[in-house]
mmCIF file of N, CA and C in Angstrom:
data_model
loop_
_atom_site.group_PDB
_atom_site.id
_atom_site.type_symbol
_atom_site.label_atom_id
_atom_site.label_comp_id
_atom_site.label_asym_id
_atom_site.label_seq_id
_atom_site.Cartn_x
_atom_site.Cartn_y
_atom_site.Cartn_z
ATOM 1 N N LEU A 1 -11.303 12.832 5.348
ATOM 2 C CA LEU A 1 -10.198 12.148 5.705
ATOM 3 C C LEU A 1 -9.452 12.423 4.354
ATOM 4 N N LYS A 2 -9.736 12.728 3.336
ATOM 5 C CA LYS A 2 -8.849 13.240 1.905
ATOM 6 C C LYS A 2 -8.116 14.354 2.739
ATOM 7 N N THR A 3 -9.000 15.532 2.977
ATOM 8 C CA THR A 3 -7.925 16.832 3.479
ATOM 9 C C THR A 3 -6.994 16.511 4.458
ATOM 10 N N SER A 4 -7.017 15.527 5.591
ATOM 11 C CA SER A 4 -6.067 15.027 6.169
ATOM 12 C C SER A 4 -5.238 14.169 5.427
ATOM 13 N N THR A 5 -5.245 13.465 4.734
ATOM 14 C CA THR A 5 -4.275 12.811 4.184
ATOM 15 C C THR A 5 -3.562 13.818 3.256
ATOM 16 N N PHE A 6 -4.070 14.617 2.353
ATOM 17 C CA PHE A 6 -3.155 15.701 1.856
ATOM 18 C C PHE A 6 -2.681 16.628 2.739
ATOM 19 N N SER A 7 -3.092 17.223 4.067
ATOM 20 C CA SER A 7 -2.188 17.870 4.732
ATOM 21 C C SER A 7 -0.765 17.164 5.379
ATOM 22 N N ILE A 8 -1.030 15.808 5.683
ATOM 23 C CA ILE A 8 0.308 15.725 6.177
ATOM 24 C C ILE A 8 1.079 14.857 4.919
ATOM 25 N N LEU A 9 0.636 14.900 3.848
ATOM 26 C CA LEU A 9 1.666 14.396 2.805
ATOM 27 C C LEU A 9 2.043 16.299 2.309
ATOM 28 N N GLU A 10 1.365 17.156 2.249
ATOM 29 C CA GLU A 10 1.881 18.736 1.929
ATOM 30 C C GLU A 10 2.911 18.946 3.082
ATOM 31 N N LYS A 11 2.888 18.317 4.476
ATOM 32 C CA LYS A 11 3.659 19.082 5.504
ATOM 33 C C LYS A 11 4.942 18.679 5.339
ATOM 34 N N TYR A 12 5.064 17.197 4.964
ATOM 35 C CA TYR A 12 6.695 16.660 4.708
ATOM 36 C C TYR A 12 6.666 16.649 3.001
ATOM 37 N N ALA A 13 6.086 17.793 2.387
ATOM 38 C CA ALA A 13 6.283 17.665 0.879
ATOM 39 C C ALA A 13 6.023 16.589 0.186
ATOM 40 N N LEU A 14 5.770 16.044 0.505
ATOM 41 C CA LEU A 14 5.526 14.333 -0.217
ATOM 42 C C LEU A 14 4.227 14.139 -1.522
ATOM 43 N N VAL A 15 3.461 15.362 -1.458
ATOM 44 C CA VAL A 15 2.448 15.104 -2.306
ATOM 45 C C VAL A 15 2.760 14.929 -4.123
ATOM 46 N N ASP A 16 3.923 15.303 -4.539
ATOM 47 C CA ASP A 16 4.280 15.206 -5.549
ATOM 48 C C ASP A 16 5.262 14.057 -5.568
ATOM 49 N N SER A 17 5.598 13.689 -4.902
ATOM 50 C CA SER A 17 6.371 11.883 -4.624
ATOM 51 C C SER A 17 5.170 10.843 -5.075
ATOM 52 N N PHE A 18 3.912 11.244 -5.360
ATOM 53 C CA PHE A 18 3.031 9.844 -5.771
ATOM 54 C C PHE A 18 2.519 10.464 -6.925
ATOM 55 N N ASP A 19 2.234 9.444 -7.561
ATOM 56 C CA ASP A 19 1.485 9.256 -8.943
ATOM 57 C C ASP A 19 -0.202 9.305 -8.788
ATOM 58 N N ALA A 20 -0.294 8.588 -7.829
ATOM 59 C CA ALA A 20 -1.735 8.281 -7.468
ATOM 60 C C ALA A 20 -2.027 8.127 -6.068
ATOM 61 N N ILE A 21 -3.021 9.122 -5.213
ATOM 62 C CA ILE A 21 -3.223 8.774 -3.988
ATOM 63 C C ILE A 21 -4.947 8.750 -3.659
ATOM 64 N N ILE A 22 -4.724 7.465 -3.228
ATOM 65 C CA ILE A 22 -6.306 7.067 -3.231
ATOM 66 C C ILE A 22 -6.786 6.997 -1.717
ATOM 67 N N THR A 23 -7.630 7.740 -0.832
ATOM 68 C CA THR A 23 -7.985 7.839 0.411
ATOM 69 C C THR A 23 -9.642 7.113 0.268
ATOM 70 N N CYS A 24 -9.965 7.003 1.757
ATOM 71 C CA CYS A 24 -11.189 6.612 1.978
ATOM 72 C C CYS A 24 -12.583 7.589 1.144
ATOM 73 N N ASP A 25 -12.313 8.626 1.249
ATOM 74 C CA ASP A 25 -13.173 9.420 0.548
ATOM 75 C C ASP A 25 -13.406 9.037 -1.152
ATOM 76 N N ASP A 26 -12.379 8.453 -1.494
ATOM 77 C CA ASP A 26 -12.597 7.956 -3.394
ATOM 78 C C ASP A 26 -12.929 6.722 -3.132
ATOM 79 N N THR A 27 -13.306 6.300 -2.461
ATOM 80 C CA THR A 27 -14.112 4.595 -2.834
ATOM 81 C C THR A 27 -15.530 4.294 -1.946
ATOM 82 N N GLU A 28 -16.039 3.276 -2.369
ATOM 83 C CA GLU A 28 -17.258 3.052 -1.721
ATOM 84 C C GLU A 28 -16.885 1.823 -0.542
ATOM 85 N N LYS A 29 -16.028 1.071 -1.237
ATOM 86 C CA LYS A 29 -15.494 0.155 -0.730
ATOM 87 C C LYS A 29 -14.315 0.384 0.031
ATOM 88 N N HIS A 30 -13.614 -0.591 0.909
ATOM 89 C CA HIS A 30 -12.420 0.032 2.051
ATOM 90 C C HIS A 30 -11.753 -1.019 1.724
ATOM 91 N N LYS A 31 -10.429 -0.982 2.155
ATOM 92 C CA LYS A 31 -9.544 -2.152 2.601
ATOM 93 C C LYS A 31 -10.167 -3.054 3.833
ATOM 94 N N PRO A 32 -10.210 -4.223 3.370
ATOM 95 C CA PRO A 32 -9.253 -5.153 2.803
ATOM 96 C C PRO A 32 -10.025 -5.573 0.956
ATOM 97 N N ASP A 33 -10.858 -4.730 0.929
ATOM 98 C CA ASP A 33 -11.680 -4.982 -0.265
ATOM 99 C C ASP A 33 -10.685 -4.567 -1.190
ATOM 100 N N PRO A 34 -10.741 -4.634 -2.453
ATOM 101 C CA PRO A 34 -9.645 -4.415 -3.600
ATOM 102 C C PRO A 34 -9.555 -3.227 -4.056
ATOM 103 N N GLU A 35 -11.034 -2.618 -3.886
ATOM 104 C CA GLU A 35 -11.269 -1.045 -4.714
ATOM 105 C C GLU A 35 -10.525 -0.035 -4.592
ATOM 106 N N PRO A 36 -9.775 -0.110 -3.525
ATOM 107 C CA PRO A 36 -8.491 1.010 -3.394
ATOM 108 C C PRO A 36 -7.645 0.923 -4.351
ATOM 109 N N ALA A 37 -6.810 -0.767 -4.098
ATOM 110 C CA ALA A 37 -5.796 -0.683 -4.878
ATOM 111 C C ALA A 37 -6.054 -0.685 -6.438
ATOM 112 N N LEU A 38 -7.311 -1.632 -6.849
ATOM 113 C CA LEU A 38 -7.826 -1.289 -8.363
ATOM 114 C C LEU A 38 -7.750 -0.215 -8.635
ATOM 115 N N MET A 39 -8.313 0.871 -7.963
ATOM 116 C CA MET A 39 -8.454 2.176 -8.181
ATOM 117 C C MET A 39 -7.186 3.008 -8.539
ATOM 118 N N ALA A 40 -6.282 2.609 -7.600
ATOM 119 C CA ALA A 40 -5.004 3.041 -7.742
ATOM 120 C C ALA A 40 -4.300 2.648 -9.018
ATOM 121 N N LEU A 41 -4.480 1.379 -9.471
ATOM 122 C CA LEU A 41 -3.740 0.667 -10.782
ATOM 123 C C LEU A 41 -4.376 1.439 -11.631
ATOM 124 N N GLU A 42 -5.708 1.397 -11.434
ATOM 125 C CA GLU A 42 -6.480 2.186 -12.936
ATOM 126 C C GLU A 42 -5.726 3.501 -13.481
ATOM 127 N N LYS A 43 -5.578 4.348 -12.238
ATOM 128 C CA LYS A 43 -5.324 5.647 -12.467
ATOM 129 C C LYS A 43 -3.578 5.889 -12.708
ATOM 130 N N LEU A 44 -2.768 4.331 -12.195
ATOM 131 C CA LEU A 44 -1.651 4.220 -13.034
ATOM 132 C C LEU A 44 -1.380 3.887 -13.891
ATOM 133 N N GLY A 45 -2.247 3.058 -14.629
ATOM 134 C CA GLY A 45 -2.069 2.552 -16.065
ATOM 135 C C GLY A 45 -1.426 1.060 -15.640
ATOM 136 N N THR A 46 -1.710 0.110 -14.745
ATOM 137 C CA THR A 46 -1.026 -0.826 -14.531
ATOM 138 C C THR A 46 -1.795 -1.950 -13.825
ATOM 139 N N GLU A 47 -1.147 -3.338 -14.205
ATOM 140 C CA GLU A 47 -2.078 -4.419 -14.236
ATOM 141 C C GLU A 47 -1.647 -4.770 -12.785
ATOM 142 N N PRO A 48 -2.619 -5.748 -11.643
ATOM 143 C CA PRO A 48 -1.839 -5.980 -10.624
ATOM 144 C C PRO A 48 -0.816 -6.959 -10.623
ATOM 145 N N ALA A 49 -0.809 -7.684 -11.507
ATOM 146 C CA ALA A 49 0.634 -8.595 -11.168
ATOM 147 C C ALA A 49 1.732 -7.776 -11.591
ATOM 148 N N ARG A 50 1.672 -6.532 -12.079
ATOM 149 C CA ARG A 50 2.334 -6.066 -12.118
ATOM 150 C C ARG A 50 2.783 -4.887 -10.634
ATOM 151 N N ALA A 51 2.067 -5.093 -9.948
ATOM 152 C CA ALA A 51 2.255 -4.343 -8.746
ATOM 153 C C ALA A 51 2.224 -4.705 -7.496
ATOM 154 N N VAL A 52 2.612 -4.012 -6.592
ATOM 155 C CA VAL A 52 3.320 -4.564 -4.832
ATOM 156 C C VAL A 52 2.540 -3.453 -4.079
ATOM 157 N N MET A 53 1.642 -4.008 -3.688
ATOM 158 C CA MET A 53 1.186 -3.206 -2.238
ATOM 159 C C MET A 53 1.909 -3.714 -0.864
ATOM 160 N N VAL A 54 2.204 -2.349 -0.254
ATOM 161 C CA VAL A 54 3.306 -2.251 0.888
ATOM 162 C C VAL A 54 2.460 -1.497 1.965
ATOM 163 N N GLY A 55 2.145 -2.403 2.913
ATOM 164 C CA GLY A 55 1.451 -1.988 4.387
ATOM 165 C C GLY A 55 1.799 -2.311 5.666
ATOM 166 N N ASP A 56 1.170 -1.756 6.274
ATOM 167 C CA ASP A 56 1.828 -2.074 7.939
ATOM 168 C C ASP A 56 0.507 -2.657 8.397
ATOM 169 N N SER A 57 -0.395 -3.372 7.809
ATOM 170 C CA SER A 57 -1.579 -3.710 8.664
ATOM 171 C C SER A 57 -2.347 -5.290 8.035
ATOM 172 N N ARG A 58 -3.386 -5.644 8.392
ATOM 173 C CA ARG A 58 -3.541 -6.674 7.877
ATOM 174 C C ARG A 58 -4.763 -6.109 6.550
ATOM 175 N N TYR A 59 -5.477 -5.145 6.847
ATOM 176 C CA TYR A 59 -6.278 -4.397 5.632
ATOM 177 C C TYR A 59 -5.385 -4.173 4.738
ATOM 178 N N ASP A 60 -3.948 -3.704 4.881
ATOM 179 C CA ASP A 60 -3.240 -3.412 3.614
ATOM 180 C C ASP A 60 -3.055 -4.442 2.659
ATOM 181 N N ILE A 61 -2.732 -6.081 3.214
ATOM 182 C CA ILE A 61 -2.351 -6.838 3.056
ATOM 183 C C ILE A 61 -3.151 -7.585 2.322
ATOM 184 N N GLY A 62 -4.464 -7.431 2.772
ATOM 185 C CA GLY A 62 -5.989 -7.713 2.310
ATOM 186 C C GLY A 62 -6.207 -7.337 0.990
ATOM 187 N N CYS A 63 -6.170 -5.967 1.350
ATOM 188 C CA CYS A 63 -6.364 -5.214 0.113
ATOM 189 C C CYS A 63 -5.601 -5.578 -0.823
ATOM 190 N N GLY A 64 -4.003 -5.719 -0.772
ATOM 191 C CA GLY A 64 -3.329 -6.166 -2.195
ATOM 192 C C GLY A 64 -3.603 -7.421 -2.704
ATOM 193 N N LYS A 65 -3.818 -8.487 -1.606
ATOM 194 C CA LYS A 65 -3.899 -9.836 -1.878
ATOM 195 C C LYS A 65 -5.597 -9.948 -2.986
ATOM 196 N N ASN A 66 -6.809 -9.201 -2.236
ATOM 197 C CA ASN A 66 -7.422 -9.594 -2.854
ATOM 198 C C ASN A 66 -7.676 -8.454 -4.281
ATOM 199 N N ALA A 67 -6.574 -7.807 -4.611
ATOM 200 C CA ALA A 67 -6.571 -7.343 -5.722
ATOM 201 C C ALA A 67 -5.783 -7.424 -6.779
ATOM 202 N N GLY A 68 -5.179 -8.967 -6.382
ATOM 203 C CA GLY A 68 -4.063 -9.725 -7.291
ATOM 204 C C GLY A 68 -2.610 -9.009 -7.194
ATOM 205 N N THR A 69 -2.395 -8.098 -6.312
ATOM 206 C CA THR A 69 -0.622 -7.996 -6.225
ATOM 207 C C THR A 69 -0.025 -8.783 -5.249
ATOM 208 N N LYS A 70 1.082 -8.524 -5.704
ATOM 209 C CA LYS A 70 2.171 -8.821 -4.512
ATOM 210 C C LYS A 70 2.081 -8.073 -3.435
ATOM 211 N N THR A 71 2.360 -8.617 -2.157
ATOM 212 C CA THR A 71 2.272 -7.670 -1.033
ATOM 213 C C THR A 71 3.461 -7.686 -0.149
ATOM 214 N N VAL A 72 3.635 -6.569 0.216
ATOM 215 C CA VAL A 72 4.964 -6.352 1.649
ATOM 216 C C VAL A 72 4.805 -6.090 2.626
ATOM 217 N N LEU A 73 4.449 -6.586 3.686
ATOM 218 C CA LEU A 73 4.648 -6.080 5.010
ATOM 219 C C LEU A 73 5.527 -5.579 5.914
ATOM 220 N N MET A 74 5.370 -4.268 6.430
ATOM 221 C CA MET A 74 6.291 -3.822 7.309
ATOM 222 C C MET A 74 6.196 -3.987 8.520
ATOM 223 N N ASN A 75 7.316 -4.605 9.130
ATOM 224 C CA ASN A 75 6.996 -5.016 10.308
ATOM 225 C C ASN A 75 7.637 -4.557 11.757
ATOM 226 N N TRP A 76 7.493 -2.848 11.471
ATOM 227 C CA TRP A 76 8.103 -2.058 12.709
ATOM 228 C C TRP A 76 6.233 -1.098 13.027
ATOM 229 N N SER A 77 5.585 -1.865 12.808
ATOM 230 C CA SER A 77 3.997 -1.338 12.838
ATOM 231 C C SER A 77 3.244 -1.956 14.183
ATOM 232 N N ALA A 78 2.753 -1.373 14.994
ATOM 233 C CA ALA A 78 1.671 -2.298 16.042
ATOM 234 C C ALA A 78 0.745 -3.409 15.754
ATOM 235 N N THR A 79 0.667 -3.236 14.151
ATOM 236 C CA THR A 79 -0.708 -4.284 13.766
ATOM 237 C C THR A 79 -0.089 -4.848 12.874
ATOM 238 N N PHE A 80 1.498 -5.195 13.286
ATOM 239 C CA PHE A 80 2.229 -6.515 12.501
ATOM 240 C C PHE A 80 1.615 -7.624 12.591
ATOM 241 N N GLU A 81 1.456 -8.326 13.767
ATOM 242 C CA GLU A 81 1.266 -9.282 14.101
ATOM 243 C C GLU A 81 -0.300 -10.094 13.565
ATOM 244 N N GLY A 82 -1.032 -8.827 13.614
ATOM 245 C CA GLY A 82 -1.886 -9.454 12.912
ATOM 246 C C GLY A 82 -2.234 -9.564 11.414
ATOM 247 N N ALA A 83 -1.579 -8.799 10.665
ATOM 248 C CA ALA A 83 -1.112 -8.890 9.383
ATOM 249 C C ALA A 83 -0.293 -9.976 8.752
ATOM 250 N N VAL A 84 0.588 -10.478 9.781
ATOM 251 C CA VAL A 84 1.466 -11.832 9.466
ATOM 252 C C VAL A 84 0.462 -12.831 9.081
ATOM 253 N N GLN A 85 -0.598 -12.727 9.916
ATOM 254 C CA GLN A 85 -1.574 -14.032 9.713
ATOM 255 C C GLN A 85 -2.584 -14.120 8.466
ATOM 256 N N CYS A 86 -2.353 -12.718 7.450
ATOM 257 C CA CYS A 86 -2.743 -12.889 6.208
ATOM 258 C C CYS A 86 -1.838 -13.257 5.068
ATOM 259 N N GLY A 87 -0.642 -13.823 5.145
ATOM 260 C CA GLY A 87 0.634 -14.194 4.525
ATOM 261 C C GLY A 87 0.800 -13.402 3.163
ATOM 262 N N PRO A 88 1.434 -11.839 3.825
ATOM 263 C CA PRO A 88 2.287 -11.270 2.572
ATOM 264 C C PRO A 88 3.186 -11.905 1.994
ATOM 265 N N ASP A 89 3.648 -11.770 1.008
ATOM 266 C CA ASP A 89 4.602 -12.092 -0.095
ATOM 267 C C ASP A 89 5.742 -12.194 0.561
ATOM 268 N N TYR A 90 5.939 -10.880 1.165
ATOM 269 C CA TYR A 90 7.314 -10.386 1.941
ATOM 270 C C TYR A 90 7.138 -9.750 3.331
ATOM 271 N N ILE A 91 8.317 -10.092 3.933
ATOM 272 C CA ILE A 91 8.209 -9.097 5.433
ATOM 273 C C ILE A 91 9.268 -8.326 5.164
ATOM 274 N N ILE A 92 9.162 -7.195 5.678
ATOM 275 C CA ILE A 92 10.594 -6.016 5.708
ATOM 276 C C ILE A 92 10.678 -5.829 7.184
ATOM 277 N N GLY A 93 12.084 -5.222 7.378
ATOM 278 C CA GLY A 93 12.269 -4.894 8.736
ATOM 279 C C GLY A 93 12.624 -3.294 8.458
ATOM 280 N N LYS A 94 13.163 -2.936 7.183
ATOM 281 C CA LYS A 94 13.998 -1.513 7.096
ATOM 282 C C LYS A 94 12.829 -0.984 5.777
ATOM 283 N N ALA A 95 12.857 -0.022 5.622
ATOM 284 C CA ALA A 95 12.603 0.366 4.125
ATOM 285 C C ALA A 95 13.300 0.255 3.005
ATOM 286 N N GLU A 96 14.687 0.551 3.144
ATOM 287 C CA GLU A 96 15.332 -0.207 2.379
ATOM 288 C C GLU A 96 15.294 -1.601 1.917
ATOM 289 N N GLU A 97 14.717 -2.391 2.223
ATOM 290 C CA GLU A 97 14.709 -3.811 1.578
ATOM 291 C C GLU A 97 14.148 -3.927 0.331
ATOM 292 N N LEU A 98 12.782 -2.737 0.535
ATOM 293 C CA LEU A 98 11.876 -2.886 -0.624
ATOM 294 C C LEU A 98 12.465 -2.559 -2.026
ATOM 295 N N GLU A 99 13.714 -1.987 -2.149
ATOM 296 C CA GLU A 99 14.214 -1.817 -3.052
ATOM 297 C C GLU A 99 14.851 -3.256 -3.604
ATOM 298 N N ASN A 100 15.401 -3.937 -2.879
ATOM 299 C CA ASN A 100 15.653 -5.101 -3.112
ATOM 300 C C ASN A 100 14.638 -6.063 -4.052
ATOM 301 N N ILE A 101 13.422 -6.062 -3.141
ATOM 302 C CA ILE A 101 12.221 -7.220 -3.366
ATOM 303 C C ILE A 101 11.846 -6.051 -5.098
ATOM 304 N N LEU A 102 11.607 -5.338 -5.124
ATOM 305 C CA LEU A 102 11.411 -4.476 -6.415
ATOM 306 C C LEU A 102 12.062 -4.594 -7.351
ATOM 307 N N GLU A 103 13.751 -4.499 -7.063
ATOM 308 C CA GLU A 103 14.693 -5.319 -8.215
ATOM 309 C C GLU A 103 14.304 -6.684 -8.628
ATOM 310 N N ASP A 104 13.955 -7.364 -7.669
ATOM 311 C CA ASP A 104 13.675 -8.956 -8.128
ATOM 312 C C ASP A 104 12.631 -9.032 -8.798
ATOM 313 N N LEU A 105 11.514 -8.257 -8.418
ATOM 314 C CA LEU A 105 10.454 -8.318 -9.323
ATOM 315 C C LEU A 105 10.210 -8.056 -10.769
ATOM 316 N N CYS A 106 11.528 -7.353 -11.112
ATOM 317 C CA CYS A 106 11.364 -6.407 -12.500
ATOM 318 C C CYS A 106 12.014 -7.620 -13.134
#
C-alpha cells in the first residue's frame, strides 16, 4: 500500500507537500487506533493538543480522537454519515473552511 500511496502522491506532484506520510505499512495497529496519528506527530515533533486530524471516515475521526487531537470531518465523502456518529470537533463542506478552523485554533 505504501507504494500505491506514493504513486498517487507522485502522480499529482504532492509528495513534497507533506512533512510526514504514514501508511498502513508503517504501523502495526491501524486507524481508529491512535498509532498512525501518534507516529505522524512524533515525526513532526509536535503534541496532540497542537494537531488536527482531518478525514472523511469514522476511522480517521476515531484515530484523531484516540490520539488526543482535534478532529475535522469532510462531509463530501460516502462514509460521512458513519463518521458523524464519532463526534468530530468540526464538520466542513469545503476544503477552504479548514483554513478558518486552523486560524481559530492558533
